Amino acid sequence: MGRYIFRRILSLIPVLIGVSFLVFIIMHLAPGDPAEIILGPKATTEALAELRSQLGLDLPWYVQYLRWIGKVFVGDWGRSIQLKREVLPLILDRFGATAILALGSMLFAVIFGLIAGIVSAIKQYTFWDRLLMLIALVGFCLPVFWLGIILQIIFGLKLGVLPVSGMHSPGGSGFLDMLRYLILPSLALAAGSSAVIARMTRSSILEVIRHDYIRTAKAKGLPKKIVIYKHALKNALIPVLTVTGLQVGYVLAGAVLVEIVFGWPGIGTLMVNGILARDFPLVQGIILLVASSYVLVNLIVDILYAFVDPRISYK
């Protein structure tokens, strides 16, 4: 098991280098000149040329990439053009809020998705099966920002039971205070992922219960719940884990829209403001951090495979 985890961690190195290269190329090809943005439209040609030389923008792209990635490894992610602050501490200040929102959303998605998928599989072709799969289909189709606004209107404006914007009440702090503000954005963000997990759980369980060892368990006279929860569910979880890991990317991408709708102070609003201001170092840093987080989450999912199915660690 230890060797398997070590090999998987080593395999991350080329992946992360590839991610950093793609991020740099995308930002390098984006329109706009950082020197013109910093000095403004009235800057002289000489001043622009001098600043480009100071920033290294007149160097070949591969030299710029090597200089940038070298600084990234030592914690120097550049300086925000718009906010005049170091990029890394600026992102880390906001990343905690986004991580809380993503964690809350995945928690909702996994709980609702697993329960709906298991119930739907047990009640196959019944009213509950069709109802839960219809809800899952609707949840998957609804745009995140639209669902967020609907939840704000129903639970915030009509019923008045939950706050509609922000992360804490005025003058408030603490986990319980934040929890009230977290529910609506998490639900809006979890709807699509929950639907995917529910449908995958249902199909995976239905496939597993057709195997011979499940028939043997049933032939022994074991109750249906024991057969499902003790024998079928563990093997059915492997594809569900795969889908859950992939949904982390969907949640991180969707967090940008949800943070804007709910006024959640994460990196989503920071990135939108950075894009509008053409703040290349800031946007580049946020994309790199989000992409790296997604890669690390998938590493965790791969390690969980080995715990769910020990045969994987020997391959």
Rosetta silent file (secondary structure, phi, psi, omega in degrees, C-alpha in Angstrom):
SEQUENCE: MGRYIFRRILSLIPVLIGVSFLVFIIMHLAPGDPAEIILGPKATTEALAELRSQLGLDLPWYVQYLRWIGKVFVGDWGRSIQLKREVLPLILDRFGATAILALGSMLFAVIFGLIAGIVSAIKQYTFWDRLLMLIALVGFCLPVFWLGIILQIIFGLKLGVLPVSGMHSPGGSGFLDMLRYLILPSLALAAGSSAVIARMTRSSILEVIRHDYIRTAKAKGLPKKIVIYKHALKNALIPVLTVTGLQVGYVLAGAVLVEIVFGWPGIGTLMVNGILARDFPLVQGIILLVASSYVLVNLIVDILYAFVDPRISYK
SCORE:     score description
SCORE:     0.000 S_00000001
   1 L     0.000  -43.231 -179.842    0.000    0.000    0.000 S_00000001
   2 H   -62.439  -40.947  178.969    2.804    2.401    0.931 S_00000001
   3 H   -65.573  -37.885  179.191    4.594    1.788   -2.383 S_00000001
   4 H   -62.827  -46.206 -179.345    1.374    2.369   -4.304 S_00000001
   5 H   -64.006  -40.719  179.535    0.776    5.729   -2.571 S_00000001
   6 H   -62.264  -43.199  179.268    4.426    6.725   -3.130 S_00000001
   7 H   -63.655  -39.491  179.797    4.195    5.887   -6.862 S_00000001
   8 H   -66.330  -37.459  178.510    0.978    7.876   -7.198 S_00000001
   9 H   -66.890  -41.616  177.858    2.559   10.905   -5.492 S_00000001
  10 H   -62.211  -35.843 -179.054    5.576   10.705   -7.827 S_00000001
  11 H   -67.764  -14.835  179.269    3.256   10.545  -10.833 S_00000001
  12 H   -72.377  -26.180 -173.683    1.843   13.928   -9.792 S_00000001
  13 H   -58.751  -54.847  178.051    5.083   15.750  -10.615 S_00000001
  14 H   -63.760  -31.098  178.702    4.763   15.624  -14.455 S_00000001
  15 H   -64.321  -46.519 -179.332    1.026   16.287  -14.155 S_00000001
  16 H   -65.895  -36.532  176.445    1.575   19.450  -12.112 S_00000001
  17 H   -64.624  -41.832  177.299    4.319   20.601  -14.488 S_00000001
  18 H   -62.520  -40.554  178.060    1.934   20.039  -17.408 S_00000001
  19 H   -62.091  -46.443 -179.146   -0.801   21.986  -15.604 S_00000001
  20 H   -62.420  -37.533  179.540    1.542   24.907  -14.922 S_00000001
  21 H   -65.587  -43.988  179.071    2.647   24.909  -18.581 S_00000001
  22 H   -63.373  -42.819  178.540   -0.941   24.987  -19.859 S_00000001
  23 H   -59.228  -44.384 -179.010   -1.848   27.789  -17.440 S_00000001
  24 H   -64.961  -43.670 -178.437    1.137   29.834  -18.598 S_00000001
  25 H   -64.321  -42.777  179.725    0.410   29.275  -22.313 S_00000001
  26 H   -59.941  -45.859 -179.259   -3.277   30.193  -21.911 S_00000001
  27 H   -70.998  -31.612  179.521   -2.398   33.424  -20.112 S_00000001
  28 H   -67.168  -34.663 -179.073    0.439   34.120  -22.552 S_00000001
  29 H   -84.290  -11.972 -179.240   -1.986   33.883  -25.506 S_00000001
  30 L   -64.851  145.005  179.878   -4.652   36.043  -23.822 S_00000001
  31 L   -68.609  153.349  178.360   -5.084   39.512  -25.362 S_00000001
  32 L   111.576  142.399  178.969   -3.643   42.554  -23.583 S_00000001
  33 L  -108.963  115.997 -179.475   -0.191   43.834  -22.690 S_00000001
  34 H   -54.354  -35.083 -179.494    0.604   43.824  -18.940 S_00000001
  35 H   -65.222  -41.214  178.579    2.970   46.783  -19.413 S_00000001
  36 H   -67.286  -35.372  179.430    0.209   48.892  -21.012 S_00000001
  37 H   -66.995  -40.514 -177.877   -2.219   47.899  -18.249 S_00000001
  38 H   -70.270  -45.421 -174.250    0.227   48.922  -15.523 S_00000001
  39 H   -87.986  -16.891  178.937    1.322   52.241  -17.073 S_00000001
  40 L    90.028  170.416 -174.389   -2.002   53.172  -18.654 S_00000001
  41 L   -69.953  -17.442 -177.119   -2.919   54.344  -22.172 S_00000001
  42 L   -92.187    5.389 -177.790   -0.804   57.534  -21.960 S_00000001
  43 L   -67.386  144.244  178.836    2.500   55.721  -21.406 S_00000001
  44 L   -78.966  162.662  179.727    5.324   56.499  -23.803 S_00000001
  45 H   -62.176  -38.448 -178.870    6.942   53.870  -26.026 S_00000001
  46 H   -66.173  -42.086 -179.695   10.210   54.188  -24.090 S_00000001
  47 H   -65.427  -39.789  178.716    8.478   53.669  -20.731 S_00000001
  48 H   -64.170  -42.482 -179.524    6.623   50.616  -22.048 S_00000001
  49 H   -65.187  -39.275  179.732    9.831   49.103  -23.432 S_00000001
  50 H   -65.646  -42.249  179.980   11.658   49.709  -20.137 S_00000001
  51 H   -67.397  -40.537  177.793    8.867   48.095  -18.081 S_00000001
  52 H   -59.928  -37.917  178.530    8.669   45.091  -20.441 S_00000001
  53 H   -67.253  -39.671  179.553   12.404   44.632  -19.969 S_00000001
  54 H   -65.503  -38.791 -178.527   12.049   44.847  -16.158 S_00000001
  55 H   -83.339   -8.656 -179.346    9.217   42.266  -16.167 S_00000001
  56 L    80.484   16.300 -177.833   11.025   40.010  -18.636 S_00000001
  57 L   -74.280  -14.670  178.775    8.241   40.298  -21.226 S_00000001
  58 L   -87.965    0.332  179.264   10.766   40.877  -24.009 S_00000001
  59 L   -85.598  159.787  174.461   12.300   37.427  -23.443 S_00000001
  60 L   -57.080  152.485 -173.221   11.285   34.285  -25.406 S_00000001
  61 H   -60.634  -37.670 -177.818    8.147   32.618  -24.024 S_00000001
  62 H   -69.254  -30.509  175.477    9.969   29.495  -22.817 S_00000001
  63 H   -69.969  -40.661  176.694   12.430   31.625  -20.846 S_00000001
  64 H   -59.922  -41.229 -179.440    9.518   33.512  -19.316 S_00000001
  65 H   -64.157  -46.330 -178.691    7.903   30.181  -18.377 S_00000001
  66 H   -62.973  -38.759  177.285   11.049   28.804  -16.739 S_00000001
  67 H   -65.315  -41.549 -178.499   11.531   32.032  -14.771 S_00000001
  68 H   -66.327  -48.594 -177.013    7.880   32.009  -13.676 S_00000001
  69 H   -66.930  -32.106  176.159    7.750   28.335  -12.648 S_00000001
  70 H   -63.652  -40.977  178.246   11.061   28.721  -10.828 S_00000001
  71 H   -70.370  -35.183  178.787    9.615   31.567   -8.765 S_00000001
  72 H   -58.660  -41.594 -178.055    6.384   29.626   -8.153 S_00000001
  73 H   -65.208  -25.202  179.561    8.357   26.818   -6.480 S_00000001
  74 L  -101.087   11.777  173.891    9.934   29.278   -4.019 S_00000001
  75 L    89.917    6.016  178.188    6.595   30.970   -3.211 S_00000001
  76 L  -100.035   97.145 -176.435    6.954   34.032   -5.447 S_00000001
  77 L   -96.665   14.310  178.925    3.768   34.007   -7.552 S_00000001
  78 L    93.950 -174.764 -175.967    4.180   37.576   -8.780 S_00000001
  79 E  -126.036  132.754 -179.365    2.458   40.826   -7.830 S_00000001
  80 L   -64.214  129.100  178.574   -1.149   41.787   -8.568 S_00000001
  81 L   -68.838  -40.187 -175.148   -1.373   44.621  -11.103 S_00000001
  82 L   -78.037  -46.338 -172.418   -4.737   45.810   -9.805 S_00000001
  83 L   -95.815   -6.775  177.490   -4.361   45.382   -6.029 S_00000001
  84 L    57.222   37.912  178.746   -0.583   46.068   -5.776 S_00000001
  85 L  -132.395  161.156  176.172   -0.083   43.064   -3.467 S_00000001
  86 E   -62.946  137.561 -172.646    1.761   39.765   -3.626 S_00000001
  87 H   -68.624  -45.404 -172.860   -0.432   37.208   -5.428 S_00000001
  88 H   -60.914  -53.094  177.718    0.112   34.130   -3.218 S_00000001
  89 H   -63.078  -30.852  178.078   -0.978   35.631    0.147 S_00000001
  90 H   -63.710  -43.602  179.671   -3.816   37.410   -1.644 S_00000001
  91 H   -69.870  -43.219 -177.652   -5.138   34.111   -3.029 S_00000001
  92 H   -63.992  -30.709  176.764   -4.602   32.180    0.203 S_00000001
  93 H   -61.204  -34.823 -176.993   -6.620   34.804    2.108 S_00000001
  94 H   -95.582  -23.740 -172.262   -9.633   33.996   -0.101 S_00000001
  95 H   -63.959  -29.936  179.433   -9.034   30.302   -0.836 S_00000001
  96 H   -59.365  -42.929  179.685  -10.209   29.252    2.635 S_00000001
  97 H   -65.114  -41.151  178.325  -13.732   30.579    1.923 S_00000001
  98 H   -66.349  -39.355  179.146  -13.855   28.774   -1.439 S_00000001
  99 H   -63.922  -39.260  177.627  -12.598   25.539    0.152 S_00000001
 100 H   -63.997  -44.082  179.188  -15.341   25.735    2.795 S_00000001
 101 H   -63.306  -44.393  179.830  -17.984   26.293    0.104 S_00000001
 102 H   -65.033  -41.099  179.520  -16.639   23.427   -2.046 S_00000001
 103 H   -64.168  -44.856  178.365  -16.440   21.091    0.977 S_00000001
 104 H   -61.884  -40.963 -179.900  -19.999   21.924    2.033 S_00000001
 105 H   -65.068  -44.792 -179.720  -21.261   21.388   -1.509 S_00000001
 106 H   -66.163  -34.129  177.808  -19.512   18.030   -1.901 S_00000001
 107 H   -62.637  -48.458  176.258  -20.860   16.944    1.502 S_00000001
 108 H   -59.421  -46.032 -175.420  -24.418   17.726    0.388 S_00000001
 109 H   -62.551  -44.327 -178.309  -23.818   16.120   -3.014 S_00000001
 110 H   -68.231  -44.875 -178.288  -22.398   12.861   -1.609 S_00000001
 111 H   -63.534  -53.396 -178.854  -25.055   12.474    1.116 S_00000001
 112 H   -65.811  -39.745 -177.816  -28.026   13.233   -1.146 S_00000001
 113 H   -65.628  -45.044 -179.545  -26.548   11.414   -4.125 S_00000001
 114 H   -65.760  -45.614 -178.716  -25.772    8.182   -2.240 S_00000001
 115 H   -62.057  -47.015 -179.098  -29.133    8.086   -0.448 S_00000001
 116 H   -63.863  -41.160 -179.411  -31.080    8.793   -3.643 S_00000001
 117 H   -66.600  -42.328 -179.519  -29.044    6.272   -5.652 S_00000001
 118 H   -66.788  -47.163 -179.898  -29.376    3.467   -3.073 S_00000001
 119 H   -61.425  -41.820 -178.593  -33.118    4.021   -2.563 S_00000001
 120 H   -64.377  -38.365  179.074  -33.664    4.210   -6.310 S_00000001
 121 H   -69.239  -41.763  179.744  -31.759    0.940   -6.883 S_00000001
 122 H   -66.138  -38.151 -178.307  -33.625   -0.884   -4.114 S_00000001
 123 L   -98.459   39.160 -173.835  -36.980    0.446   -5.392 S_00000001
 124 L   -54.748  134.030  178.029  -36.171   -0.149   -9.074 S_00000001
 125 L    66.392   15.337  176.037  -39.028    0.653  -11.512 S_00000001
 126 L   -98.951 -179.842  177.898  -41.284    1.893   -8.677 S_00000001
 127 H   -58.946  -43.219 -177.642  -42.761    5.356   -8.125 S_00000001
 128 H   -66.377  -36.783  177.449  -39.826    6.335   -5.830 S_00000001
 129 H   -61.200  -49.924 -178.075  -37.272    5.194   -8.401 S_00000001
 130 H   -66.779  -39.359 -179.340  -38.830    7.326  -11.142 S_00000001
 131 H   -63.967  -47.521 -177.873  -39.373   10.322   -8.824 S_00000001
 132 H   -65.363  -39.359  178.889  -35.774   10.361   -7.534 S_00000001
 133 H   -70.304  -31.621  175.509  -34.297    9.969  -11.015 S_00000001
 134 H   -67.091  -43.157  177.585  -36.564   12.755  -12.302 S_00000001
 135 H   -61.787  -40.925  178.922  -35.365   15.037   -9.478 S_00000001
 136 H   -62.548  -41.421  179.745  -31.771   14.088  -10.310 S_00000001
 137 H   -64.721  -42.141  178.638  -32.327   14.932  -13.987 S_00000001
 138 H   -65.073  -44.380  179.460  -33.863   18.308  -13.105 S_00000001
 139 H   -61.056  -34.420  178.921  -31.059   19.057  -10.646 S_00000001
 140 H   -71.866  -33.837 -174.336  -28.472   18.282  -13.313 S_00000001
 141 H   -82.706  -23.885 -174.777  -30.135   20.513  -15.928 S_00000001
 142 L   -70.934  131.859  174.006  -30.669   23.617  -13.775 S_00000001
 143 L   -64.208  141.480 -175.467  -28.052   26.377  -14.189 S_00000001
 144 H   -60.338  -45.552 -175.616  -26.195   27.004  -10.933 S_00000001
 145 H   -68.068  -35.070  178.859  -26.747   30.770  -10.884 S_00000001
 146 H   -67.226  -45.412  178.398  -30.484   30.402  -11.660 S_00000001
 147 H   -61.431  -38.888  178.515  -30.972   27.811   -8.912 S_00000001
 148 H   -61.229  -43.040  179.521  -29.078   30.081   -6.498 S_00000001
 149 H   -66.158  -40.474  178.281  -31.427   32.990   -7.212 S_00000001
 150 H   -62.304  -43.322  178.382  -34.507   30.751   -6.797 S_00000001
 151 H   -63.492  -38.146  177.212  -33.211   29.507   -3.423 S_00000001
 152 H   -62.006  -43.575 -178.238  -32.587   33.108   -2.346 S_00000001
 153 H   -65.997  -44.536 -175.257  -36.162   34.091   -3.247 S_00000001
 154 H   -72.529  -55.914 -172.014  -37.799   31.082   -1.540 S_00000001
 155 H   -87.025  -22.403 -179.168  -35.726   30.645    1.631 S_00000001
 156 H   -96.496  -52.744 -174.015  -34.443   34.196    2.055 S_00000001
 157 H   -86.923  -44.424 -177.704  -37.140   36.593    0.825 S_00000001
 158 H   -77.581  -55.443 -176.536  -40.383   34.551    1.078 S_00000001
 159 L   -87.424  -27.438  177.655  -39.758   32.332    4.116 S_00000001
 160 L    64.733   31.266 -176.740  -37.019   34.445    5.728 S_00000001
 161 L  -100.062  -19.347 -178.398  -35.323   31.431    7.341 S_00000001
 162 L  -136.503  146.011  178.422  -31.845   31.696    5.810 S_00000001
 163 L   -69.527  152.174 -173.947  -29.557   34.610    4.852 S_00000001
 164 L  -106.763   -9.454 -176.402  -29.116   35.267    1.146 S_00000001
 165 L  -153.003  148.423  176.899  -25.726   36.965    0.961 S_00000001
 166 L    95.576 -177.364 -178.671  -22.344   37.076    2.681 S_00000001
 167 L  -117.668  -23.331  178.111  -20.411   34.658    4.885 S_00000001
 168 L  -142.238  155.372  173.481  -21.232   36.003    8.372 S_00000001
 169 L   -70.712  156.348 -179.231  -23.951   38.141    9.922 S_00000001
 170 L   -55.894  120.823 -178.654  -22.960   41.799   10.637 S_00000001
 171 L    79.016   -2.752 -177.886  -20.638   41.714   13.638 S_00000001
 172 L   -93.013  165.811  177.477  -21.005   37.928   13.862 S_00000001
 173 L  -162.078  179.139  178.092  -18.392   35.195   13.644 S_00000001
 174 L    95.589  164.643 -173.052  -17.907   31.532   14.442 S_00000001
 175 H   -68.171  -44.913 -177.427  -18.802   28.253   12.801 S_00000001
 176 H   -64.958  -38.594  177.382  -22.538   28.173   13.613 S_00000001
 177 H   -63.238  -43.649  179.965  -23.039   31.702   12.330 S_00000001
 178 H   -67.669  -32.879 -176.787  -21.228   30.817    9.088 S_00000001
 179 H   -59.386  -37.366  179.226  -23.180   27.554    8.748 S_00000001
 180 H   -64.269  -38.094 -179.827  -26.465   29.461    8.204 S_00000001
 181 H   -76.714  -20.385 -175.051  -24.859   31.422    5.363 S_00000001
 182 H   -83.050  -24.331 -169.979  -23.291   28.286    3.880 S_00000001
 183 H   -61.802  -52.810 -175.369  -26.487   26.240    3.382 S_00000001
 184 H   -64.928  -49.748  177.692  -28.018   27.994    0.363 S_00000001
 185 H   -62.362  -33.044  178.525  -24.854   28.415   -1.760 S_00000001
 186 H   -67.237  -41.338  179.114  -23.849   24.830   -0.967 S_00000001
 187 H   -63.701  -43.802  179.877  -27.244   23.503   -2.047 S_00000001
 188 H   -61.032  -40.901 -177.114  -27.142   25.496   -5.290 S_00000001
 189 H   -77.474  -25.980 -175.293  -23.654   24.230   -6.061 S_00000001
 190 H   -84.371  -15.807 -171.297  -24.374   20.629   -4.998 S_00000001
 191 H   -57.431  -50.937 -177.936  -27.460   20.061   -7.175 S_00000001
 192 H   -64.390  -45.341 -179.149  -25.646   19.018  -10.361 S_00000001
 193 H   -65.851  -39.572  178.747  -23.046   16.865   -8.597 S_00000001
 194 H   -60.509  -40.474  179.906  -25.686   15.219   -6.426 S_00000001
 195 H   -64.180  -43.114  179.931  -27.638   14.250   -9.526 S_00000001
 196 H   -64.679  -44.269 -179.851  -24.586   12.684  -11.180 S_00000001
 197 H   -64.368  -39.648 -179.658  -23.632   10.736   -8.033 S_00000001
 198 H   -62.672  -46.909 -177.842  -27.224    9.517   -7.587 S_00000001
 199 H   -67.378  -38.358  178.447  -27.478    8.163  -11.133 S_00000001
 200 H   -68.224  -40.364  178.689  -24.039    6.542  -10.947 S_00000001
 201 H   -61.756  -44.623 -179.859  -24.798    4.942   -7.550 S_00000001
 202 H   -60.488  -52.224 -176.481  -28.069    3.502   -8.873 S_00000001
 203 H   -66.024  -35.159 -179.374  -26.561    2.022  -12.039 S_00000001
 204 H   -67.982  -42.600  179.072  -23.500    0.709  -10.188 S_00000001
 205 H   -65.749  -42.927  179.959  -25.572   -1.082   -7.532 S_00000001
 206 H   -62.156  -33.254  177.914  -27.890   -2.558  -10.160 S_00000001
 207 H   -72.212  -41.425 -176.960  -24.865   -3.912  -12.027 S_00000001
 208 H   -67.594  -38.450 -174.886  -23.225   -5.392   -8.909 S_00000001
 209 L   -70.848   -4.726  175.124  -26.367   -7.171   -7.661 S_00000001
 210 L   -88.050   -6.728 -178.262  -26.401   -9.248  -10.878 S_00000001
 211 L   -72.746  161.279 -175.505  -23.104  -10.933   -9.933 S_00000001
 212 H   -64.653  -37.911 -176.366  -22.955  -14.542   -8.755 S_00000001
 213 H   -67.894  -25.816  175.502  -21.802  -13.772   -5.210 S_00000001
 214 H   -73.651  -39.465  176.983  -24.863  -11.584   -4.693 S_00000001
 215 H   -62.394  -38.643  178.159  -27.109  -14.400   -5.941 S_00000001
 216 H   -63.367  -42.395  178.977  -25.339  -16.713   -3.496 S_00000001
 217 H   -62.607  -40.380  178.692  -25.966  -14.294   -0.642 S_00000001
 218 H   -67.093  -38.677 -179.231  -29.635  -14.093   -1.588 S_00000001
 219 H   -64.872  -26.243  177.582  -29.824  -17.906   -1.865 S_00000001
 220 L   -74.397   -7.833  179.627  -28.571  -18.190    1.711 S_00000001
 221 L    89.774   14.989  179.424  -31.680  -16.314    2.788 S_00000001
 222 L   -68.257  144.243  177.703  -29.966  -13.069    3.830 S_00000001
 223 L   -60.842  151.530 -175.898  -32.290  -10.049    4.108 S_00000001
 224 H   -59.367  -39.182 -179.429  -32.247   -7.707    1.099 S_00000001
 225 H   -63.295  -39.712  178.886  -30.826   -4.807    3.141 S_00000001
 226 H   -65.072  -41.590 -179.999  -27.895   -6.952    4.328 S_00000001
 227 H   -61.859  -42.832 -177.369  -27.185   -8.042    0.742 S_00000001
 228 H   -71.136  -53.999 -171.088  -27.224   -4.419   -0.471 S_00000001
 229 H   -76.302  -33.713 -175.067  -25.359   -2.682    2.354 S_00000001
 230 H   -93.169  -35.592 -173.406  -22.848   -5.403    3.292 S_00000001
 231 H  -106.832  -38.637 -172.657  -22.102   -7.165   -0.008 S_00000001
 232 H   -91.351  -39.435 -169.426  -23.115   -4.937   -2.938 S_00000001
 233 H   -64.460  -39.083 -176.829  -22.516   -1.369   -1.806 S_00000001
 234 H   -62.017  -45.412  178.569  -18.766   -1.650   -1.159 S_00000001
 235 H   -71.597  -28.462  179.341  -18.011   -2.898   -4.675 S_00000001
 236 H   -74.246  -15.386 -174.786  -20.486   -0.449   -6.173 S_00000001
 237 H   -76.602  -18.986 -174.869  -18.645    2.487   -4.576 S_00000001
 238 H   -61.405  -53.445  175.693  -15.563    2.315   -6.843 S_00000001
 239 H   -64.648  -28.957  178.176  -17.133    3.999   -9.911 S_00000001
 240 H   -65.876  -38.920  176.776  -18.994    6.351   -7.553 S_00000001
 241 H   -61.281  -41.198  179.401  -15.640    7.443   -6.100 S_00000001
 242 H   -59.871  -48.622 -179.336  -14.392    8.177   -9.622 S_00000001
 243 H   -63.592  -39.930 -179.186  -17.399   10.347  -10.403 S_00000001
 244 H   -62.910  -41.567  177.716  -17.162   12.104   -7.026 S_00000001
 245 H   -63.012  -40.593  179.275  -13.522   13.019   -7.663 S_00000001
 246 H   -67.452  -30.351 -178.994  -14.381   14.408  -11.097 S_00000001
 247 H   -69.441  -18.584  177.191  -17.209   16.460   -9.601 S_00000001
 248 H   -60.759  -39.080  177.064  -14.704   18.408   -7.509 S_00000001
 249 H   -63.356  -41.444  177.529  -13.626   20.166  -10.701 S_00000001
 250 H   -62.418  -41.923 -178.926  -17.257   20.993  -11.499 S_00000001
 251 H   -65.550  -43.224 -179.641  -17.754   22.363   -7.971 S_00000001
 252 H   -65.090  -37.995  178.024  -14.614   24.531   -8.092 S_00000001
 253 H   -70.086  -42.287 -179.691  -15.636   25.933  -11.488 S_00000001
 254 H   -69.937  -21.669 -179.547  -19.230   26.508  -10.392 S_00000001
 255 H   -60.816  -28.018  179.540  -18.067   28.205   -7.183 S_00000001
 256 H   -59.968  -48.655 -179.258  -17.176   31.283   -9.263 S_00000001
 257 H   -68.566  -42.828 -177.794  -20.834   31.868  -10.209 S_00000001
 258 H   -64.514  -39.331  179.821  -22.213   30.920   -6.787 S_00000001
 259 H   -63.490  -35.878  178.381  -19.817   33.249   -4.987 S_00000001
 260 H   -69.969  -44.953 -178.342  -20.990   36.150   -7.143 S_00000001
 261 H   -63.139  -42.409 -174.556  -24.705   35.355   -6.639 S_00000001
 262 H   -99.510    5.324  179.871  -24.375   34.923   -2.858 S_00000001
 263 L    61.515   32.869 -178.049  -21.637   37.484   -2.215 S_00000001
 264 L   -80.632  126.732 -171.650  -19.390   34.716   -0.848 S_00000001
 265 L   -82.285   60.114  179.735  -15.866   36.139   -0.326 S_00000001
 266 L  -103.604 -164.553 -178.034  -13.867   33.406   -2.082 S_00000001
 267 H   -78.405  -11.463  179.096  -11.422   33.353   -4.973 S_00000001
 268 H   -63.363  -51.601  178.285  -14.284   33.307   -7.508 S_00000001
 269 H   -65.130  -35.135  178.377  -15.099   36.990   -7.081 S_00000001
 270 H   -63.600  -40.120 -178.753  -11.376   37.713   -6.882 S_00000001
 271 H   -70.345  -40.870  178.506  -10.807   35.974  -10.228 S_00000001
 272 H   -60.892  -45.435  177.936  -13.707   37.746  -11.966 S_00000001
 273 H   -62.618  -36.843  178.561  -12.393   41.121  -10.795 S_00000001
 274 H   -66.177  -40.007  178.974   -8.910   40.073  -11.945 S_00000001
 275 H   -65.603  -45.008 -179.167  -10.187   39.085  -15.422 S_00000001
 276 H   -61.905  -34.278 -179.277  -12.096   42.362  -15.820 S_00000001
 277 L   -90.903    2.510 -176.517   -8.968   44.307  -14.824 S_00000001
 278 L    53.433   44.206  179.630   -6.709   42.062  -16.969 S_00000001
 279 L   -86.536   83.321 -172.173   -4.671   41.301  -13.873 S_00000001
 280 H   -58.089  -49.047 -178.602   -2.600   38.504  -15.464 S_00000001
 281 H   -60.131  -37.479 -179.231   -0.461   37.476  -12.445 S_00000001
 282 H   -68.886  -49.200 -179.514   -3.536   37.216  -10.210 S_00000001
 283 H   -62.888  -41.500  179.052   -5.661   35.214  -12.689 S_00000001
 284 H   -60.553  -42.689  179.582   -2.683   32.997  -13.532 S_00000001
 285 H   -66.594  -42.079 -179.940   -2.106   32.246   -9.846 S_00000001
 286 H   -64.569  -46.135  179.730   -5.768   31.452   -9.147 S_00000001
 287 H   -60.816  -41.209  179.674   -6.052   29.073  -12.131 S_00000001
 288 H   -63.206  -42.949 -179.065   -2.830   27.329  -11.085 S_00000001
 289 H   -66.804  -43.962 -179.349   -4.027   26.872   -7.499 S_00000001
 290 H   -64.603  -44.133  179.759   -7.475   25.600   -8.526 S_00000001
 291 H   -64.106  -40.419  178.914   -6.019   23.188  -11.101 S_00000001
 292 H   -66.032  -38.073  177.958   -3.451   21.897   -8.590 S_00000001
 293 H   -62.638  -40.742  179.777   -6.189   21.405   -5.978 S_00000001
 294 H   -63.619  -41.398  178.531   -8.187   19.371   -8.487 S_00000001
 295 H   -63.917  -42.243 -179.372   -5.162   17.173   -9.215 S_00000001
 296 H   -66.284  -38.924  178.032   -4.540   16.613   -5.494 S_00000001
 297 H   -62.568  -39.695  178.243   -8.183   15.695   -4.867 S_00000001
 298 H   -68.471  -29.096  172.020   -7.987   13.065   -7.603 S_00000001
 299 H   -62.781  -44.435  178.556   -4.848   11.699   -5.942 S_00000001
 300 H   -60.334  -40.991  178.578   -6.856   11.287   -2.727 S_00000001
 301 H   -62.545  -42.113  178.581   -9.588    9.505   -4.701 S_00000001
 302 H   -61.710  -39.581  178.592   -7.010    7.121   -6.208 S_00000001
 303 H   -67.346  -37.003  177.891   -5.682    6.329   -2.736 S_00000001
 304 H   -64.277  -31.439  174.971   -9.229    5.681   -1.513 S_00000001
 305 H   -53.007  -45.454 -175.222   -9.588    3.118   -4.346 S_00000001
 306 H   -64.362  -30.523  178.012   -6.846    1.087   -2.717 S_00000001
 307 H   -77.223  -37.558  179.687   -8.706    1.078    0.609 S_00000001
 308 H   -72.032  -41.700 -179.988  -12.034    0.133   -0.986 S_00000001
 309 L  -129.997   94.988 -176.147  -10.470   -2.528   -3.247 S_00000001
 310 H   -58.104  -19.336  179.910   -7.022   -3.727   -1.962 S_00000001
 311 H   -63.249  -26.696 -176.899   -6.318   -5.489   -5.297 S_00000001
 312 H   -64.453  -34.541 -176.331   -5.660   -2.082   -6.876 S_00000001
 313 H   -66.987  -17.693 -178.719   -2.543   -1.468   -4.756 S_00000001
 314 H   -93.852   -3.839 -178.093   -0.812   -4.496   -6.304 S_00000001
 315 L   -87.576    0.000    0.000   -1.280   -3.360   -9.932 S_00000001
